């Protein structure tokens, strides 16, 4: 009798699904509620102005891009704590190389920096079976230290106008470049996650590694790939920092890993792997930007902002958890 | 038959497989012929799953040869096996719970649509076609985690069929199925046979083997000890081949001279819960083993969960030693002397990454202390004692338990909980996947445990074992219990089966 109810969707399953959906879609509800609250209380401070809206998008682009890649990492039941540091490192590498050798070498060097670190992360996890938490925790310190070391803690200005144009400074008509980057990352991420074999393999690796291996999926290779992708995405984020702020600094991206992971989890991706919600991730990231923006407009001090932000994240994550 | 003219679908010769220094398969020969059901039997840890995993490319052979349809093949990975037309329904759960049925079936072989992108719609249609061909109703769009266990197997069979497999290995497919689901599976096997598909059927259940199998291969300690047509063998001969001796105590009831006025240890009155339970009542006296029978989904497991404090009843009362109890947590139930051996060992019973020793001693760590710290010597002694007493076959008790054969994992679960010295032991399908020799040993342990003045609630879908061990049997149908059947009420297994099916049939 249970059996019969279990398979007819309209009955049991859809009832279960609606309950689950409510929980895994909490981000949209939270987003709308917070947006309305801010609109009411901060409307007079310019919260609703087009300029402020675009600002939120500009400021969250880097987080969104890293979060899209992180969605793959977490869906594969791994974690990458080094993204913030990789962004900082890539920002100084790309700035120094652009100044010395020009635009194209600068871009290549920036991406390469992220790819190399991502490959080291992935290699250690896939080949030596070191937990990604430990590998990337170590890499967080290593990459940050490296960035500070090679620059002697000094900012690295970027004067190349085209670089600044491409990486975030420029607009396409009324559309900010940062918005374009975000849209491209999300669209690509969604497509790969939901419509390619690679996406399926990532979800399978995170969902049940034994079953994935029995089905012929090389789970080690998948783990390597997601960490490599995360490294490259973090490097691009670092280059966007460098472009938007017209300099590379080791501080860029510092602490972003927490915002990125929070955005992904808020978006409905399971920390235990097997599920990856790219659109949810985008809204998770926008939600983080929204809160930042609102708290600044409300005139809170940095310390107060941190407290409020932390509390909101805990509340939202607690609500989005399955029982 | 055509055996002499056509080469067999699969011919394995002198297969050797070692894990490190441990040789698990020692020169095994096996022929699998198209259109036959070939039973593979043997004790827990005999090497059945390993032999089939080698064929499936999950493990690589150390030496030996494999021919498929007369052609020698090298199977290095699962892709090679797939190309050779070999599919497998694994003993351990091997689907991705977060994915849909269709996505699971076509995992790693996704159907591509426009621009090479994965086409879920096409996969769902293809899956529906396979299910239609098998005559089963499963929604390809349903998430696997939302399906009952009985459907997992069907999904895995569909997965094998979608690969056009000509040989399908089923590793203990009925271990988690109820009786009528087993019947459905047998119908399905019949259908597959007619299509000329060869089926390797691994099972510990004699009645099933004799019913579906055409031929049988028995392994003992990694060697073939019997290969023959099933029809020419008696059950006793098969069992003797499996365990290497005559079975001392078969599955027969032994009257343990219970006195009807022993104190009542557990009494449940009209228990209802949010889940399936509507009204279940039963009493267990000290020294008594009460069997709980019913179809899958009838509420047996739900009742066990209430007794063990995992779910709270919405109605009815539970008393222990005549005192009413309301367990807020499983720990409260444990403190009151109730232990539950859960139904699904992998999800609830074991920490798979931990060693046999760690798993065995986990619930009794408090007793393993000397001067406030854990005593390594006590831990070692306790482990050795349990491993011998329950005949757990582990080459190294300190290796992860995931390396043990399925049946041996189950023995560890049983050993672990009996060792906590509970007064009321609730066992939910405790012998699922356990070989016949060990099963009789486990039943002896249960009898012995009860005879020391404890109460046992024994849940099982396997009627022969239930009839062998239970002093009385309570049947649950759709969340309601009947009056208990005492031994004299029970005429035959068939009649009990009918009672269980009741109006649900
Ligand atoms: N990956 C592994 N590493 C080490 N030893 C293993 C591994 N897999 C299986 N073994 C060992 O090989 C032996 C045979 O195991 P196998 O799973 O083939 O038994 P089985 O006949 O299927 O038993 P059961 O009826 O309990 O399922 C066991 O002793 C087991 O501990
Ligand atoms: Mg096995």
CSV table of N, CA and C in Angstrom, one decimal, chain A residues 136-248:
chain,number,residue,atom,x,y,z
A,136,UNK,N,42.3,23.1,0.9
A,136,UNK,CA,42.0,24.5,0.5
A,136,UNK,C,42.1,25.4,1.7
A,137,UNK,N,42.0,24.9,2.9
A,137,UNK,CA,42.3,25.7,4.1
A,137,UNK,C,43.8,26.1,4.1
A,138,UNK,N,44.6,25.2,3.8
A,138,UNK,CA,46.0,25.5,3.7
A,138,UNK,C,46.3,26.4,2.5
A,139,UNK,N,45.6,26.2,1.4
A,139,UNK,CA,45.8,27.0,0.3
A,139,UNK,C,45.4,28.5,0.5
A,140,UNK,N,44.4,28.6,1.3
A,140,UNK,CA,43.8,29.9,1.7
A,140,UNK,C,45.0,30.8,2.2
A,141,UNK,N,45.8,30.2,3.2
A,141,UNK,CA,46.9,31.0,3.7
A,141,UNK,C,48.0,31.1,2.7
A,142,UNK,N,48.3,30.0,2.0
A,142,UNK,CA,49.4,30.0,1.1
A,142,UNK,C,49.2,31.1,0.0
A,143,UNK,N,48.1,31.1,-0.7
A,143,UNK,CA,47.9,32.0,-1.8
A,143,UNK,C,47.9,33.5,-1.3
A,144,UNK,N,47.3,33.7,-0.1
A,144,UNK,CA,47.2,35.0,0.4
A,144,UNK,C,48.6,35.5,0.7
A,145,UNK,N,49.4,34.6,1.3
A,145,UNK,CA,50.8,35.0,1.7
A,145,UNK,C,51.6,35.3,0.4
A,146,UNK,N,51.4,34.4,-0.6
A,146,UNK,CA,52.1,34.6,-1.8
A,146,UNK,C,51.8,35.9,-2.5
A,147,UNK,N,50.6,36.3,-2.5
A,147,UNK,CA,50.2,37.6,-3.1
A,147,UNK,C,50.8,38.8,-2.4
A,148,UNK,N,50.8,38.7,-1.1
A,148,UNK,CA,51.4,39.7,-0.3
A,148,UNK,C,52.9,39.8,-0.5
A,149,UNK,N,53.5,38.6,-0.6
A,149,UNK,CA,55.0,38.5,-0.7
A,149,UNK,C,55.5,39.1,-2.0
A,150,UNK,N,54.9,38.7,-3.1
A,150,UNK,CA,55.4,39.1,-4.4
A,150,UNK,C,55.2,40.6,-4.7
A,151,UNK,N,54.2,41.2,-3.9
A,151,UNK,CA,54.0,42.6,-4.1
A,151,UNK,C,54.6,43.5,-3.0
A,152,UNK,N,55.2,42.8,-2.1
A,152,UNK,CA,55.7,43.5,-0.9
A,152,UNK,C,54.6,44.3,-0.3
A,153,UNK,N,53.4,43.8,-0.3
A,153,UNK,CA,52.2,44.4,0.3
A,153,UNK,C,51.8,45.7,-0.4
A,154,UNK,N,52.4,46.0,-1.6
A,154,UNK,CA,52.1,47.3,-2.2
A,154,UNK,C,51.0,47.0,-3.3
A,155,UNK,N,50.1,48.0,-3.4
A,155,UNK,CA,49.1,47.9,-4.5
A,155,UNK,C,49.7,48.0,-5.9
A,156,UNK,N,49.2,47.3,-6.8
A,156,UNK,CA,49.7,47.3,-8.2
A,156,UNK,C,48.7,47.9,-9.1
A,157,UNK,N,49.0,49.2,-9.5
A,157,UNK,CA,48.0,49.9,-10.3
A,157,UNK,C,47.9,49.4,-11.7
A,158,UNK,N,46.8,49.5,-12.3
A,158,UNK,CA,46.6,49.1,-13.7
A,158,UNK,C,46.2,50.3,-14.5
A,159,UNK,N,47.0,50.6,-15.5
A,159,UNK,CA,46.7,51.8,-16.3
A,159,UNK,C,46.1,51.4,-17.7
A,160,UNK,N,46.2,50.2,-18.0
A,160,UNK,CA,45.7,49.7,-19.3
A,160,UNK,C,44.2,49.9,-19.4
A,161,UNK,N,43.7,50.9,-20.3
A,161,UNK,CA,42.3,51.2,-20.4
A,161,UNK,C,41.5,50.0,-20.9
A,162,UNK,N,42.0,49.3,-21.8
A,162,UNK,CA,41.2,48.2,-22.4
A,162,UNK,C,41.0,47.1,-21.3
A,163,UNK,N,42.0,46.9,-20.5
A,163,UNK,CA,41.9,45.9,-19.4
A,163,UNK,C,40.7,46.4,-18.5
A,164,UNK,N,40.8,47.6,-18.1
A,164,UNK,CA,39.8,48.2,-17.2
A,164,UNK,C,38.4,48.0,-17.8
A,165,UNK,N,38.3,48.3,-19.2
A,165,UNK,CA,37.1,48.2,-19.9
A,165,UNK,C,36.5,46.8,-19.8
A,166,UNK,N,37.4,45.8,-20.2
A,166,UNK,CA,36.9,44.4,-20.2
A,166,UNK,C,36.5,44.0,-18.8
A,167,UNK,N,37.4,44.2,-17.8
A,167,UNK,CA,37.1,43.6,-16.5
A,167,UNK,C,36.4,44.6,-15.6
A,168,UNK,N,35.2,45.0,-16.1
A,168,UNK,CA,34.3,45.5,-15.1
A,168,UNK,C,34.2,47.0,-15.1
A,169,UNK,N,35.1,47.7,-15.5
A,169,UNK,CA,35.0,49.2,-15.5
A,169,UNK,C,34.0,49.7,-16.5
A,170,UNK,N,33.9,49.0,-17.7
A,170,UNK,CA,33.2,49.5,-18.8
A,170,UNK,C,31.7,49.2,-18.7
A,171,UNK,N,30.9,49.9,-19.6
A,171,UNK,CA,29.5,49.6,-19.7
A,171,UNK,C,29.2,49.3,-21.2
A,172,UNK,N,28.2,48.4,-21.4
A,172,UNK,CA,27.7,48.2,-22.8
A,172,UNK,C,26.4,49.0,-22.9
A,173,UNK,N,26.5,50.3,-23.4
A,173,UNK,CA,25.4,51.1,-23.4
A,173,UNK,C,24.9,51.3,-21.9
A,174,UNK,N,23.7,51.0,-21.7
A,174,UNK,CA,23.2,51.2,-20.3
A,174,UNK,C,23.6,50.0,-19.4
A,175,UNK,N,24.1,49.0,-20.0
A,175,UNK,CA,24.3,47.7,-19.2
A,175,UNK,C,25.7,47.7,-18.7
A,176,UNK,N,25.9,47.6,-17.4
A,176,UNK,CA,27.2,47.5,-16.8
A,176,UNK,C,27.9,46.2,-17.2
A,177,UNK,N,29.2,46.3,-17.5
A,177,UNK,CA,29.9,45.1,-17.9
A,177,UNK,C,29.8,44.0,-16.8
A,178,UNK,N,29.8,44.4,-15.5
A,178,UNK,CA,29.7,43.5,-14.5
A,178,UNK,C,28.5,42.6,-14.5
A,179,UNK,N,27.4,43.3,-15.0
A,179,UNK,CA,26.1,42.5,-15.2
A,179,UNK,C,26.3,41.5,-16.2
A,180,UNK,N,27.0,41.9,-17.3
A,180,UNK,CA,27.2,40.9,-18.4
A,180,UNK,C,28.0,39.7,-17.9
A,181,UNK,N,29.1,40.0,-17.2
A,181,UNK,CA,29.9,38.9,-16.6
A,181,UNK,C,29.0,37.9,-15.8
A,182,UNK,N,28.2,38.5,-14.9
A,182,UNK,CA,27.3,37.7,-14.0
A,182,UNK,C,26.4,36.8,-14.9
A,183,UNK,N,25.7,37.5,-15.8
A,183,UNK,CA,24.7,36.7,-16.6
A,183,UNK,C,25.4,35.6,-17.4
A,184,UNK,N,26.6,35.9,-18.0
A,184,UNK,CA,27.3,34.8,-18.7
A,184,UNK,C,27.6,33.7,-17.8
A,185,UNK,N,28.2,34.0,-16.6
A,185,UNK,CA,28.6,33.0,-15.7
A,185,UNK,C,27.4,32.1,-15.2
A,186,UNK,N,26.3,32.8,-14.9
A,186,UNK,CA,25.1,32.0,-14.4
A,186,UNK,C,24.6,31.2,-15.5
A,187,UNK,N,24.4,31.8,-16.7
A,187,UNK,CA,23.9,31.0,-17.9
A,187,UNK,C,24.7,29.8,-18.2
A,188,UNK,N,26.0,30.0,-18.2
A,188,UNK,CA,26.9,28.9,-18.5
A,188,UNK,C,26.8,27.8,-17.4
A,189,UNK,N,26.9,28.3,-16.2
A,189,UNK,CA,26.8,27.4,-15.0
A,189,UNK,C,25.5,26.6,-15.1
A,190,UNK,N,24.4,27.2,-15.3
A,190,UNK,CA,23.1,26.5,-15.4
A,190,UNK,C,23.1,25.5,-16.4
A,191,UNK,N,23.6,25.9,-17.6
A,191,UNK,CA,23.6,24.9,-18.7
A,191,UNK,C,24.5,23.7,-18.4
A,192,UNK,N,25.6,23.9,-17.9
A,192,UNK,CA,26.5,22.8,-17.6
A,192,UNK,C,26.0,21.9,-16.5
A,193,UNK,N,25.4,22.6,-15.5
A,193,UNK,CA,24.9,21.8,-14.4
A,193,UNK,C,23.7,20.9,-14.8
A,194,UNK,N,22.8,21.5,-15.6
A,194,UNK,CA,21.5,20.9,-15.9
A,194,UNK,C,21.4,20.2,-17.2
A,195,UNK,N,22.3,20.5,-18.1
A,195,UNK,CA,22.1,20.0,-19.5
A,195,UNK,C,23.3,19.3,-20.0
A,196,UNK,N,24.3,19.0,-19.2
A,196,UNK,CA,25.5,18.3,-19.8
A,196,UNK,C,25.8,17.1,-18.9
A,197,UNK,N,26.5,16.2,-19.6
A,197,UNK,CA,26.9,15.0,-18.9
A,197,UNK,C,27.8,15.3,-17.7
A,198,UNK,N,28.7,16.3,-17.9
A,198,UNK,CA,29.6,16.7,-16.8
A,198,UNK,C,28.8,17.1,-15.5
A,199,UNK,N,27.7,17.9,-15.7
A,199,UNK,CA,26.9,18.3,-14.6
A,199,UNK,C,26.3,17.1,-13.9
A,200,UNK,N,25.9,16.1,-14.6
A,200,UNK,CA,25.3,14.9,-14.0
A,200,UNK,C,26.4,14.1,-13.2
A,201,UNK,N,27.6,14.1,-13.8
A,201,UNK,CA,28.6,13.4,-13.1
A,201,UNK,C,29.0,14.0,-11.8
A,202,UNK,N,29.0,15.4,-11.8
A,202,UNK,CA,29.2,16.1,-10.6
A,202,UNK,C,28.2,15.8,-9.5
A,203,UNK,N,26.9,15.8,-9.9
A,203,UNK,CA,25.8,15.5,-9.0
A,203,UNK,C,25.9,14.1,-8.5
A,204,UNK,N,26.3,13.2,-9.4
A,204,UNK,CA,26.3,11.8,-9.0
A,204,UNK,C,27.5,11.6,-8.0
A,205,UNK,N,28.6,12.2,-8.3
A,205,UNK,CA,29.8,12.0,-7.4
A,205,UNK,C,29.4,12.5,-6.0
A,206,UNK,N,28.7,13.6,-5.9
A,206,UNK,CA,28.3,14.2,-4.6
A,206,UNK,C,27.2,13.4,-4.0
A,207,UNK,N,26.3,12.8,-4.8
A,207,UNK,CA,25.1,12.2,-4.3
A,207,UNK,C,25.3,10.8,-3.7
A,208,UNK,N,26.2,10.0,-4.4
A,208,UNK,CA,26.5,8.7,-3.9
A,208,UNK,C,27.8,8.2,-4.6
A,209,UNK,N,28.9,8.5,-4.1
A,209,UNK,CA,30.2,8.2,-4.8
A,209,UNK,C,30.4,6.8,-5.2
A,210,UNK,N,29.9,5.8,-4.3
A,210,UNK,CA,30.0,4.4,-4.7
A,210,UNK,C,29.2,4.1,-5.9
A,211,UNK,N,28.0,4.6,-5.9
A,211,UNK,CA,27.1,4.3,-7.1
A,211,UNK,C,27.7,5.0,-8.3
A,212,UNK,N,28.2,6.2,-8.2
A,212,UNK,CA,28.8,6.8,-9.3
A,212,UNK,C,30.0,6.0,-9.9
A,213,UNK,N,30.8,5.5,-9.0
A,213,UNK,CA,32.0,4.7,-9.4
A,213,UNK,C,31.5,3.4,-10.1
A,214,UNK,N,30.4,2.8,-9.6
A,214,UNK,CA,29.9,1.6,-10.2
A,214,UNK,C,29.4,1.9,-11.6
A,215,UNK,N,28.9,3.1,-11.8
A,215,UNK,CA,28.3,3.4,-13.1
A,215,UNK,C,29.4,3.9,-14.1
A,216,UNK,N,30.7,3.8,-13.6
A,216,UNK,CA,31.8,4.1,-14.5
A,216,UNK,C,32.2,5.5,-14.5
A,217,UNK,N,31.8,6.3,-13.5
A,217,UNK,CA,32.2,7.7,-13.4
A,217,UNK,C,33.5,7.7,-12.7
A,218,UNK,N,34.5,8.5,-13.2
A,218,UNK,CA,35.8,8.6,-12.5
A,218,UNK,C,35.6,9.7,-11.6
A,219,UNK,N,35.3,9.4,-10.3
A,219,UNK,CA,34.9,10.4,-9.4
A,219,UNK,C,36.1,11.3,-9.0
A,220,UNK,N,37.3,10.7,-9.0
A,220,UNK,CA,38.5,11.5,-8.7
A,220,UNK,C,38.7,12.6,-9.8
A,221,UNK,N,38.5,12.2,-11.0
A,221,UNK,CA,38.6,13.2,-12.1
A,221,UNK,C,37.6,14.3,-11.9
A,222,UNK,N,36.4,14.0,-11.5
A,222,UNK,CA,35.3,15.0,-11.3
A,222,UNK,C,35.7,15.9,-10.2
A,223,UNK,N,36.3,15.4,-9.1
A,223,UNK,CA,36.7,16.2,-8.0
A,223,UNK,C,37.8,17.2,-8.4
A,224,UNK,N,38.7,16.6,-9.2
A,224,UNK,CA,39.8,17.5,-9.7
A,224,UNK,C,39.2,18.6,-10.6
A,225,UNK,N,38.3,18.3,-11.5
A,225,UNK,CA,37.7,19.3,-12.4
A,225,UNK,C,37.0,20.4,-11.6
A,226,UNK,N,36.2,20.0,-10.6
A,226,UNK,CA,35.4,21.1,-10.0
A,226,UNK,C,36.4,22.0,-9.2
A,227,UNK,N,37.4,21.5,-8.6
A,227,UNK,CA,38.3,22.4,-7.9
A,227,UNK,C,39.1,23.2,-8.9
A,228,UNK,N,39.5,22.7,-10.1
A,228,UNK,CA,40.1,23.4,-11.1
A,228,UNK,C,39.2,24.6,-11.6
A,229,UNK,N,38.0,24.3,-11.9
A,229,UNK,CA,37.1,25.3,-12.3
A,229,UNK,C,36.9,26.4,-11.3
A,230,UNK,N,36.8,26.0,-10.0
A,230,UNK,CA,36.7,26.9,-8.9
A,230,UNK,C,37.9,27.9,-8.9
A,231,UNK,N,39.1,27.3,-9.1
A,231,UNK,CA,40.3,28.2,-9.1
A,231,UNK,C,40.2,29.2,-10.2
A,232,UNK,N,39.8,28.7,-11.4
A,232,UNK,CA,39.8,29.6,-12.6
A,232,UNK,C,38.7,30.7,-12.3
A,233,UNK,N,37.6,30.3,-11.8
A,233,UNK,CA,36.5,31.3,-11.6
A,233,UNK,C,37.0,32.3,-10.6
A,234,UNK,N,37.7,31.9,-9.5
A,234,UNK,CA,38.2,32.8,-8.5
A,234,UNK,C,39.2,33.7,-9.1
A,235,UNK,N,40.0,33.3,-10.1
A,235,UNK,CA,41.0,34.1,-10.7
A,235,UNK,C,40.2,35.2,-11.5
A,236,UNK,N,39.2,34.8,-12.3
A,236,UNK,CA,38.4,35.8,-13.0
A,236,UNK,C,37.8,36.8,-12.1
A,237,UNK,N,37.3,36.3,-10.9
A,237,UNK,CA,36.7,37.3,-10.0
A,237,UNK,C,37.8,38.3,-9.5
A,238,UNK,N,39.0,37.7,-9.3
A,238,UNK,CA,40.1,38.6,-8.9
A,238,UNK,C,40.5,39.6,-9.9
A,239,UNK,N,40.4,39.2,-11.2
A,239,UNK,CA,40.7,40.2,-12.3
A,239,UNK,C,39.6,41.2,-12.4
A,240,UNK,N,38.3,40.8,-12.1
A,240,UNK,CA,37.2,41.8,-12.0
A,240,UNK,C,37.4,42.8,-10.9
A,241,UNK,N,37.9,42.3,-9.8
A,241,UNK,CA,38.3,43.3,-8.7
A,241,UNK,C,39.3,44.3,-9.3
A,242,UNK,N,40.4,43.7,-9.9
A,242,UNK,CA,41.5,44.5,-10.4
A,242,UNK,C,41.0,45.5,-11.4
A,243,UNK,N,40.1,45.1,-12.3
A,243,UNK,CA,39.6,46.0,-13.3
A,243,UNK,C,38.7,47.1,-12.7
A,244,UNK,N,37.8,46.7,-11.9
A,244,UNK,CA,36.8,47.7,-11.3
A,244,UNK,C,37.6,48.7,-10.5
A,245,UNK,N,38.6,48.2,-9.7
A,245,UNK,CA,39.2,49.1,-8.8
A,245,UNK,C,40.6,49.6,-9.3
A,246,UNK,N,40.8,49.3,-10.6
A,246,UNK,CA,42.0,49.7,-11.3
A,246,UNK,C,43.3,49.5,-10.6
A,247,UNK,N,43.4,48.4,-9.9
A,247,UNK,CA,44.6,48.0,-9.3
A,247,UNK,C,44.5,46.5,-8.7
A,248,UNK,N,45.7,45.9,-8.6
A,248,UNK,CA,45.7,44.6,-8.0
A,248,UNK,C,46.2,44.7,-6.6
